[in-house]
PDB file of C-alpha atoms and ligand atoms in Angstrom:
ATOM      1  CA  MET A 849     193.549 146.626 -32.227  1.00 93.00           C
ATOM      2  CA  GLU A 850     192.543 144.419 -29.470  1.00 95.00           C
ATOM      3  CA  LYS A 851     193.481 145.789 -25.747  1.00 95.00           C
ATOM      4  CA  ASN A 852     193.622 143.335 -22.609  1.00 97.00           C
ATOM      5  CA  ILE A 853     194.324 145.200 -19.533  1.00 97.00           C
ATOM      6  CA  PHE A 854     195.819 142.535 -16.935  1.00 98.00           C
ATOM      7  CA  ASP A 855     196.245 143.167 -12.873  1.00 97.00           C
ATOM      8  CA  ASN A 856     200.140 143.315 -12.966  1.00 97.00           C
ATOM      9  CA  TYR A 857     202.901 142.150 -14.599  1.00 98.00           C
ATOM     10  CA  GLU A 858     202.889 138.926 -13.683  1.00 98.00           C
ATOM     11  CA  ALA A 859     199.683 138.372 -15.194  1.00 98.00           C
ATOM     12  CA  LEU A 860     200.399 139.913 -18.404  1.00 98.00           C
ATOM     13  CA  SER A 861     203.391 137.681 -18.518  1.00 98.00           C
ATOM     14  CA  VAL A 862     201.292 134.511 -18.674  1.00 98.00           C
ATOM     15  CA  PHE A 863     198.836 135.291 -20.483  1.00 98.00           C
ATOM     16  CA  ALA A 864     200.954 136.457 -23.609  1.00 98.00           C
ATOM     17  CA  ALA A 865     202.767 133.249 -22.952  1.00 98.00           C
ATOM     18  CA  GLU A 866     199.845 131.177 -23.292  1.00 98.00           C
ATOM     19  CA  PHE A 867     198.716 133.619 -26.281  1.00 98.00           C
ATOM     20  CA  ILE A 868     202.082 132.878 -28.041  1.00 98.00           C
ATOM     21  CA  ALA A 869     201.563 128.966 -26.861  1.00 98.00           C
ATOM     22  CA  LYS A 870     198.136 128.936 -28.994  1.00 98.00           C
ATOM     23  CA  GLU A 871     198.930 130.220 -31.779  1.00 98.00           C
ATOM     24  CA  ILE A 872     202.290 127.951 -32.490  1.00 98.00           C
ATOM     25  CA  HIS A 873     199.843 125.022 -31.590  1.00 97.00           C
ATOM     26  CA  GLN A 874     197.966 125.917 -34.745  1.00 96.00           C
ATOM     27  CA  LYS A 875     200.765 125.734 -37.080  1.00 95.00           C
ATOM     28  CA  ARG A 876     202.922 122.693 -38.126  1.00 94.00           C
ATOM     29  CA  GLU A 877     205.829 125.022 -38.664  1.00 97.00           C
ATOM     30  CA  PHE A 878     205.824 128.572 -36.488  1.00 98.00           C
ATOM     31  CA  VAL A 879     208.044 131.843 -37.654  1.00 98.00           C
ATOM     32  CA  LEU A 880     207.881 133.679 -34.414  1.00 98.00           C
ATOM     33  CA  GLY A 881     209.078 137.731 -33.883  1.00 98.00           C
ATOM     34  CA  LEU A 882     210.815 138.174 -30.500  1.00 98.00           C
ATOM     35  CA  PRO A 883     212.034 141.584 -28.689  1.00 98.00           C
ATOM     36  CA  THR A 884     214.296 141.808 -25.952  1.00 97.00           C
ATOM     37  CA  GLY A 885     214.254 144.108 -23.098  1.00 93.00           C
ATOM     38  CA  SER A 886     212.984 144.045 -19.579  1.00 94.00           C
ATOM     39  CA  THR A 887     209.181 143.818 -20.223  1.00 97.00           C
ATOM     40  CA  PRO A 888     209.336 140.394 -22.115  1.00 98.00           C
ATOM     41  CA  ILE A 889     211.184 138.677 -19.753  1.00 98.00           C
ATOM     42  CA  GLY A 890     208.476 137.348 -17.453  1.00 98.00           C
ATOM     43  CA  MET A 891     206.944 136.208 -20.870  1.00 98.00           C
ATOM     44  CA  TYR A 892     210.190 134.297 -21.732  1.00 98.00           C
ATOM     45  CA  HIS A 893     209.669 132.853 -18.218  1.00 98.00           C
ATOM     46  CA  ALA A 894     206.335 131.772 -18.718  1.00 98.00           C
ATOM     47  CA  LEU A 895     207.258 130.469 -21.847  1.00 98.00           C
ATOM     48  CA  CYS A 896     210.027 127.699 -20.781  1.00 98.00           C
ATOM     49  CA  GLU A 897     208.079 126.637 -18.320  1.00 98.00           C
ATOM     50  CA  LEU A 898     205.600 125.673 -20.614  1.00 98.00           C
ATOM     51  CA  HIS A 899     207.927 124.106 -22.421  1.00 98.00           C
ATOM     52  CA  GLN A 900     209.578 122.443 -19.073  1.00 98.00           C
ATOM     53  CA  LEU A 901     205.541 120.890 -18.385  1.00 98.00           C
ATOM     54  CA  GLY A 902     205.681 119.486 -21.845  1.00 98.00           C
ATOM     55  CA  LYS A 903     203.233 122.118 -22.988  1.00 98.00           C
ATOM     56  CA  LEU A 904     205.387 123.616 -25.525  1.00 98.00           C
ATOM     57  CA  ASP A 905     207.414 122.649 -28.187  1.00 98.00           C
ATOM     58  CA  PHE A 906     210.020 124.357 -29.958  1.00 98.00           C
ATOM     59  CA  SER A 907     211.221 122.296 -32.553  1.00 97.00           C
ATOM     60  CA  ASN A 908     209.242 123.676 -35.335  1.00 97.00           C
ATOM     61  CA  VAL A 909     209.815 127.041 -34.733  1.00 98.00           C
ATOM     62  CA  LYS A 910     211.347 129.668 -36.291  1.00 98.00           C
ATOM     63  CA  VAL A 911     212.721 132.721 -34.221  1.00 98.00           C
ATOM     64  CA  PHE A 912     213.584 135.933 -35.635  1.00 98.00           C
ATOM     65  CA  ASN A 913     214.834 138.665 -32.987  1.00 98.00           C
ATOM     66  CA  LEU A 914     214.038 142.321 -33.740  1.00 98.00           C
ATOM     67  CA  ASP A 915     217.358 144.011 -32.975  1.00 97.00           C
ATOM     68  CA  GLU A 916     221.156 144.069 -32.069  1.00 97.00           C
ATOM     69  CA  TYR A 917     223.436 146.221 -30.837  1.00 95.00           C
ATOM     70  CA  ILE A 918     226.537 147.797 -33.154  1.00 96.00           C
ATOM     71  CA  GLY A 919     229.926 147.767 -31.587  1.00 92.00           C
ATOM     72  CA  ILE A 920     229.521 144.957 -29.238  1.00 93.00           C
ATOM     73  CA  ASP A 921     230.225 141.612 -29.577  1.00 92.00           C
ATOM     74  CA  ARG A 922     227.485 139.091 -29.991  1.00 93.00           C
ATOM     75  CA  SER A 923     229.201 137.174 -26.699  1.00 94.00           C
ATOM     76  CA  HIS A 924     229.037 140.770 -24.817  1.00 94.00           C
ATOM     77  CA  PRO A 925     226.645 140.071 -21.634  1.00 94.00           C
ATOM     78  CA  GLN A 926     224.262 142.915 -23.233  1.00 94.00           C
ATOM     79  CA  SER A 927     224.268 141.727 -26.534  1.00 95.00           C
ATOM     80  CA  TYR A 928     220.509 140.470 -27.634  1.00 96.00           C
ATOM     81  CA  TYR A 929     222.366 137.642 -28.454  1.00 97.00           C
ATOM     82  CA  SER A 930     222.741 136.916 -24.895  1.00 97.00           C
ATOM     83  CA  PHE A 931     220.128 138.436 -23.493  1.00 97.00           C
ATOM     84  CA  MET A 932     218.406 135.695 -25.704  1.00 98.00           C
ATOM     85  CA  THR A 933     220.396 132.674 -24.715  1.00 98.00           C
ATOM     86  CA  GLU A 934     220.002 133.594 -21.449  1.00 98.00           C
ATOM     87  CA  HIS A 935     216.086 134.110 -21.469  1.00 98.00           C
ATOM     88  CA  LEU A 936     214.941 131.503 -24.362  1.00 98.00           C
ATOM     89  CA  TYR A 937     217.812 130.056 -26.292  1.00 97.00           C
ATOM     90  CA  SER A 938     219.247 127.917 -24.101  1.00 97.00           C
ATOM     91  CA  ARG A 939     216.447 126.969 -22.462  1.00 98.00           C
ATOM     92  CA  VAL A 940     213.848 125.466 -24.958  1.00 98.00           C
ATOM     93  CA  ASN A 941     214.054 123.133 -27.657  1.00 98.00           C
ATOM     94  CA  LEU A 942     214.732 125.839 -30.598  1.00 98.00           C
ATOM     95  CA  LYS A 943     217.007 124.173 -33.262  1.00 98.00           C
ATOM     96  CA  PRO A 944     220.166 126.052 -33.450  1.00 97.00           C
ATOM     97  CA  GLU A 945     219.820 126.991 -37.177  1.00 97.00           C
ATOM     98  CA  ASN A 946     215.956 128.283 -36.468  1.00 98.00           C
ATOM     99  CA  ILE A 947     217.773 130.924 -34.564  1.00 98.00           C
ATOM    100  CA  HIS A 948     217.796 134.249 -35.808  1.00 98.00           C
ATOM    101  CA  ILE A 949     219.390 137.837 -34.605  1.00 97.00           C
ATOM    102  CA  PRO A 950     220.846 140.218 -36.807  1.00 96.00           C
ATOM    103  CA  SER A 951     224.204 140.336 -36.406  1.00 93.00           C
ATOM    104  CA  ALA A 952     226.427 143.131 -36.156  1.00 89.00           C
ATOM    105  CA  GLU A 953     229.348 141.499 -36.407  1.00 88.00           C
ATOM    106  CA  ALA A 954     228.445 141.241 -40.112  1.00 82.00           C
ATOM    107  CA  GLY A 955     231.251 142.295 -42.479  1.00 84.00           C
ATOM    108  CA  ASP A 956     228.690 144.491 -44.814  1.00 93.00           C
ATOM    109  CA  LEU A 957     225.890 145.682 -42.333  1.00 95.00           C
ATOM    110  CA  ALA A 958     223.730 146.655 -45.696  1.00 95.00           C
ATOM    111  CA  VAL A 959     223.896 143.224 -46.969  1.00 96.00           C
ATOM    112  CA  GLU A 960     223.330 141.531 -43.783  1.00 95.00           C
ATOM    113  CA  CYS A 961     220.097 143.682 -43.404  1.00 97.00           C
ATOM    114  CA  ALA A 962     218.929 142.724 -46.618  1.00 97.00           C
ATOM    115  CA  LEU A 963     219.564 138.932 -46.142  1.00 97.00           C
ATOM    116  CA  TYR A 964     217.714 139.166 -42.906  1.00 98.00           C
ATOM    117  CA  ASP A 965     214.532 140.662 -44.564  1.00 97.00           C
ATOM    118  CA  LYS A 966     215.273 137.855 -47.402  1.00 98.00           C
ATOM    119  CA  LYS A 967     215.710 135.263 -44.220  1.00 98.00           C
ATOM    120  CA  ILE A 968     212.136 136.050 -42.981  1.00 98.00           C
ATOM    121  CA  ALA A 969     210.640 136.092 -46.450  1.00 98.00           C
ATOM    122  CA  TRP A 970     212.417 132.731 -47.082  1.00 98.00           C
ATOM    123  CA  ALA A 971     210.555 131.238 -43.752  1.00 98.00           C
ATOM    124  CA  GLY A 972     207.459 131.867 -45.374  1.00 98.00           C
ATOM    125  CA  GLY A 973     206.977 135.603 -42.713  1.00 98.00           C
ATOM    126  CA  ILE A 974     206.209 135.971 -39.755  1.00 98.00           C
ATOM    127  CA  ASP A 975     203.080 134.327 -38.278  1.00 98.00           C
ATOM    128  CA  LEU A 976     203.332 136.411 -34.824  1.00 98.00           C
ATOM    129  CA  MET A 977     205.619 139.347 -33.953  1.00 98.00           C
ATOM    130  CA  VAL A 978     205.723 139.738 -30.595  1.00 98.00           C
ATOM    131  CA  LEU A 979     206.417 143.651 -29.496  1.00 98.00           C
ATOM    132  CA  GLY A 980     207.891 145.914 -26.625  1.00 98.00           C
ATOM    133  CA  VAL A 981     207.897 149.203 -26.849  1.00 97.00           C
ATOM    134  CA  GLY A 982     210.037 152.335 -25.973  1.00 92.00           C
ATOM    135  CA  ALA A 983     208.831 155.199 -23.378  1.00 90.00           C
ATOM    136  CA  ASN A 984     209.358 156.975 -26.550  1.00 90.00           C
ATOM    137  CA  GLY A 985     207.415 154.733 -28.660  1.00 94.00           C
ATOM    138  CA  HIS A 986     209.915 153.243 -30.462  1.00 94.00           C
ATOM    139  CA  ILE A 987     209.649 149.280 -31.555  1.00 97.00           C
ATOM    140  CA  GLY A 988     212.697 147.688 -32.639  1.00 97.00           C
ATOM    141  CA  PHE A 989     214.693 150.459 -32.708  1.00 94.00           C
ATOM    142  CA  ASN A 990     212.738 152.568 -34.837  1.00 96.00           C
ATOM    143  CA  GLU A 991     212.893 155.874 -33.148  1.00 92.00           C
ATOM    144  CA  PRO A 992     210.705 158.587 -33.428  1.00 93.00           C
ATOM    145  CA  ALA A 993     211.498 160.551 -36.765  1.00 94.00           C
ATOM    146  CA  ASP A 994     210.115 162.538 -39.336  1.00 96.00           C
ATOM    147  CA  LYS A 995     210.730 159.687 -41.687  1.00 95.00           C
ATOM    148  CA  LEU A 996     211.286 155.891 -40.952  1.00 96.00           C
ATOM    149  CA  MET A 997     212.713 152.975 -42.572  1.00 96.00           C
ATOM    150  CA  SER A 998     210.907 149.836 -44.094  1.00 97.00           C
ATOM    151  CA  PRO A 999     213.419 147.381 -44.011  1.00 98.00           C
ATOM    152  CA  THR A1000     215.932 146.328 -41.776  1.00 98.00           C
ATOM    153  CA  HIS A1001     218.513 149.049 -41.537  1.00 97.00           C
ATOM    154  CA  VAL A1002     220.661 150.298 -39.388  1.00 96.00           C
ATOM    155  CA  VAL A1003     219.936 153.351 -36.883  1.00 94.00           C
ATOM    156  CA  GLU A1004     221.260 155.414 -34.520  1.00 92.00           C
ATOM    157  CA  LEU A1005     219.841 155.437 -30.943  1.00 91.00           C
ATOM    158  CA  THR A1006     218.561 158.511 -29.441  1.00 87.00           C
ATOM    159  CA  ARG A1007     219.575 159.984 -26.419  1.00 90.00           C
ATOM    160  CA  ARG A1008     216.554 158.903 -24.579  1.00 84.00           C
ATOM    161  CA  THR A1009     216.452 155.545 -25.625  1.00 85.00           C
ATOM    162  CA  ILE A1010     220.600 155.445 -24.859  1.00 91.00           C
ATOM    163  CA  GLU A1011     219.557 156.744 -20.917  1.00 91.00           C
ATOM    164  CA  ASP A1012     216.791 154.162 -20.709  1.00 84.00           C
ATOM    165  CA  ASN A1013     219.216 151.642 -21.817  1.00 86.00           C
ATOM    166  CA  ALA A1014     222.076 152.637 -19.284  1.00 90.00           C
ATOM    167  CA  ARG A1015     220.576 150.651 -16.659  1.00 88.00           C
ATOM    168  CA  PHE A1016     222.639 147.516 -18.083  1.00 88.00           C
ATOM    169  CA  PHE A1017     225.691 149.409 -18.732  1.00 91.00           C
ATOM    170  CA  GLU A1018     228.492 150.024 -16.346  1.00 90.00           C
ATOM    171  CA  ASP A1019     227.491 153.726 -17.694  1.00 90.00           C
ATOM    172  CA  VAL A1020     225.947 155.668 -20.255  1.00 94.00           C
ATOM    173  CA  SER A1021     229.119 155.610 -21.716  1.00 93.00           C
ATOM    174  CA  CYS A1022     229.354 152.109 -22.681  1.00 92.00           C
ATOM    175  CA  VAL A1023     225.983 151.700 -24.214  1.00 93.00           C
ATOM    176  CA  PRO A1024     226.280 151.309 -27.680  1.00 95.00           C
ATOM    177  CA  VAL A1025     224.801 153.901 -30.055  1.00 95.00           C
ATOM    178  CA  LYS A1026     223.966 152.517 -33.204  1.00 95.00           C
ATOM    179  CA  ALA A1027     222.307 149.197 -33.945  1.00 96.00           C
ATOM    180  CA  LEU A1028     220.567 147.048 -36.708  1.00 97.00           C
ATOM    181  CA  THR A1029     216.618 146.778 -36.484  1.00 98.00           C
ATOM    182  CA  MET A1030     213.948 145.489 -38.484  1.00 98.00           C
ATOM    183  CA  GLY A1031     212.054 148.246 -39.961  1.00 98.00           C
ATOM    184  CA  VAL A1032     208.482 149.314 -39.679  1.00 97.00           C
ATOM    185  CA  GLY A1033     207.548 147.623 -42.766  1.00 97.00           C
ATOM    186  CA  SER A1034     209.312 144.316 -41.615  1.00 96.00           C
ATOM    187  CA  ILE A1035     207.354 144.303 -38.767  1.00 98.00           C
ATOM    188  CA  LEU A1036     203.673 145.429 -40.239  1.00 98.00           C
ATOM    189  CA  LYS A1037     204.601 142.682 -42.720  1.00 98.00           C
ATOM    190  CA  ALA A1038     203.596 140.331 -39.514  1.00 98.00           C
ATOM    191  CA  LYS A1039     200.653 138.302 -40.094  1.00 98.00           C
ATOM    192  CA  LYS A1040     199.531 139.112 -36.216  1.00 98.00           C
ATOM    193  CA  ILE A1041     201.074 140.895 -33.921  1.00 98.00           C
ATOM    194  CA  LEU A1042     201.133 141.000 -29.858  1.00 98.00           C
ATOM    195  CA  MET A1043     202.358 144.232 -28.063  1.00 98.00           C
ATOM    196  CA  LEU A1044     203.328 144.090 -24.629  1.00 98.00           C
ATOM    197  CA  ILE A1045     203.499 147.450 -22.659  1.00 98.00           C
ATOM    198  CA  SER A1046     204.005 147.355 -18.528  1.00 98.00           C
ATOM    199  CA  GLY A1047     204.824 150.086 -15.824  1.00 97.00           C
ATOM    200  CA  LYS A1048     204.202 153.625 -15.685  1.00 96.00           C
ATOM    201  CA  ALA A1049     206.493 154.794 -17.425  1.00 94.00           C
ATOM    202  CA  LYS A1050     204.924 153.927 -20.276  1.00 96.00           C
ATOM    203  CA  GLN A1051     201.460 155.478 -19.658  1.00 96.00           C
ATOM    204  CA  GLN A1052     201.673 158.257 -22.386  1.00 95.00           C
ATOM    205  CA  VAL A1053     202.533 155.365 -25.189  1.00 94.00           C
ATOM    206  CA  ALA A1054     199.924 153.388 -24.497  1.00 95.00           C
ATOM    207  CA  ARG A1055     197.103 155.960 -24.507  1.00 95.00           C
ATOM    208  CA  GLU A1056     198.754 157.219 -27.928  1.00 94.00           C
ATOM    209  CA  LEU A1057     198.638 153.893 -29.307  1.00 92.00           C
ATOM    210  CA  LEU A1058     195.130 153.610 -28.554  1.00 88.00           C
ATOM    211  CA  SER A1059     194.266 157.150 -29.537  1.00 90.00           C
ATOM    212  CA  GLY A1060     193.610 156.461 -33.328  1.00 91.00           C
ATOM    213  CA  TYR A1061     196.112 159.138 -34.697  1.00 96.00           C
ATOM    214  CA  ILE A1062     199.015 157.850 -36.543  1.00 96.00           C
ATOM    215  CA  THR A1063     202.506 159.622 -36.279  1.00 96.00           C
ATOM    216  CA  THR A1064     205.987 158.644 -37.183  1.00 97.00           C
ATOM    217  CA  LYS A1065     207.000 161.053 -33.744  1.00 95.00           C
ATOM    218  CA  ASN A1066     205.565 157.865 -32.012  1.00 96.00           C
ATOM    219  CA  PRO A1067     206.618 154.737 -34.291  1.00 97.00           C
ATOM    220  CA  ALA A1068     204.072 152.467 -32.263  1.00 97.00           C
ATOM    221  CA  THR A1069     200.799 154.351 -33.390  1.00 97.00           C
ATOM    222  CA  LEU A1070     201.714 152.734 -36.981  1.00 97.00           C
ATOM    223  CA  LEU A1071     200.630 149.434 -35.519  1.00 97.00           C
ATOM    224  CA  MET A1072     197.153 151.278 -36.268  1.00 96.00           C
ATOM    225  CA  LEU A1073     197.350 149.846 -40.042  1.00 96.00           C
ATOM    226  CA  HIS A1074     197.552 146.304 -38.904  1.00 97.00           C
ATOM    227  CA  PRO A1075     194.340 144.346 -38.804  1.00 97.00           C
ATOM    228  CA  ASP A1076     195.249 142.043 -36.108  1.00 98.00           C
ATOM    229  CA  VAL A1077     197.247 143.369 -33.268  1.00 98.00           C
ATOM    230  CA  THR A1078     196.604 142.434 -29.839  1.00 98.00           C
ATOM    231  CA  VAL A1079     197.767 144.775 -27.117  1.00 97.00           C
ATOM    232  CA  MET A1080     198.620 143.297 -23.729  1.00 98.00           C
ATOM    233  CA  MET A1081     199.383 145.837 -20.897  1.00 97.00           C
ATOM    234  CA  ASP A1082     199.199 145.918 -17.148  1.00 97.00           C
ATOM    235  CA  LYS A1083     197.415 148.311 -15.192  1.00 96.00           C
ATOM    236  CA  ASP A1084     199.750 150.466 -14.703  1.00 96.00           C
ATOM    237  CA  ALA A1085     200.696 151.069 -18.348  1.00 97.00           C
ATOM    238  CA  ALA A1086     196.978 151.688 -18.746  1.00 95.00           C
ATOM    239  CA  CYS A1087     196.599 154.204 -15.828  1.00 81.00           C
ATOM    240  CA  GLU A1088     194.151 152.459 -13.961  1.00 62.00           C
ATOM    241  CA  ASP A1089     194.444 151.126 -10.362  1.00 51.00           C
TER     242      ASP A1089
HETATM  243  C1  F6R B1586     214.223 145.453 -28.046  1.00 78.15           C
HETATM  244  C2  F6R B1586     213.057 146.185 -28.524  1.00 78.15           C
HETATM  245  C3  F6R B1586     212.794 147.492 -27.866  1.00 78.15           C
HETATM  246  C4  F6R B1586     212.135 147.220 -26.273  1.00 78.15           C
HETATM  247  C5  F6R B1586     211.894 148.544 -26.125  1.00 78.15           C
HETATM  248  C6  F6R B1586     211.103 148.705 -24.492  1.00 78.15           C
HETATM  249  O1  F6R B1586     214.248 144.513 -28.823  1.00 78.15           O
HETATM  250  O2  F6R B1586     212.464 145.951 -29.433  1.00 78.15           O
HETATM  251  O3  F6R B1586     211.901 148.201 -28.868  1.00 78.15           O
HETATM  252  O4  F6R B1586     210.600 147.016 -26.756  1.00 78.15           O
HETATM  253  O5  F6R B1586     213.123 149.013 -25.914  1.00 78.15           O
HETATM  254  O6  F6R B1586     212.420 147.852 -23.599  1.00 78.15           O
HETATM  255  P1  F6R B1586     211.741 147.725 -22.127  1.00 78.15           P
HETATM  256  O7  F6R B1586     211.283 146.474 -22.011  1.00 78.15           O
HETATM  257  O8  F6R B1586     213.083 147.809 -21.608  1.00 78.15           O
HETATM  258  O9  F6R B1586     211.418 148.494 -21.487  1.00 78.15           O
END
């Protein structure tokens, strides 16, 4: 696991975007796994800037998002589809058919989950999976638990995650309590992983991630099993002044 620490969030975001651009440039067709949340917003902004400057072409990039809420429509302003449309899809030259996000509107969610993993496999697997991490160690919406699901599946969100995400909704009672998420296995199948960690609230999770101990109580620690993970964090997350 390679660790990079940046002075601040802006530097982290720019370096993350440059890392992704470099990977995309190495392959004619590229499959990119993507997160939502506050952490990657700066990175998306930097990716869009590279695109506007003519330095990054998305025409041969397929994207697969990690997760989506169940219980709100795609058109809801807080759906992950809306988030991605605002921060990336509408700002770069991704082909509509190359945009993938699990659909909570599918009639049969179990079928949708199985199909999602198949679509990733049909695309050739994820070349680079970009991840954020929850303050409780969740990746995607794989919450701390005794057992974790490997494939894409339906999850119940923990109280902590619901409260963390309440900042985006009118109040906590409006936050969806379930979601569709890539499983830990779907994530670990990616050829390469880039994890972004920002802010003091993530210090403990960052420490555990680099501790050498693996536990399903902090799903991010499972990344230690992967041979090619780069962790980029700002000084706040790294406990450095
Ligand atoms: C969302 C996702 C989540 C977030 C995590 C951190 O697609 O995968 O695991 O990465 O909840 O969110 P922020 O960045 O808002 O702290």
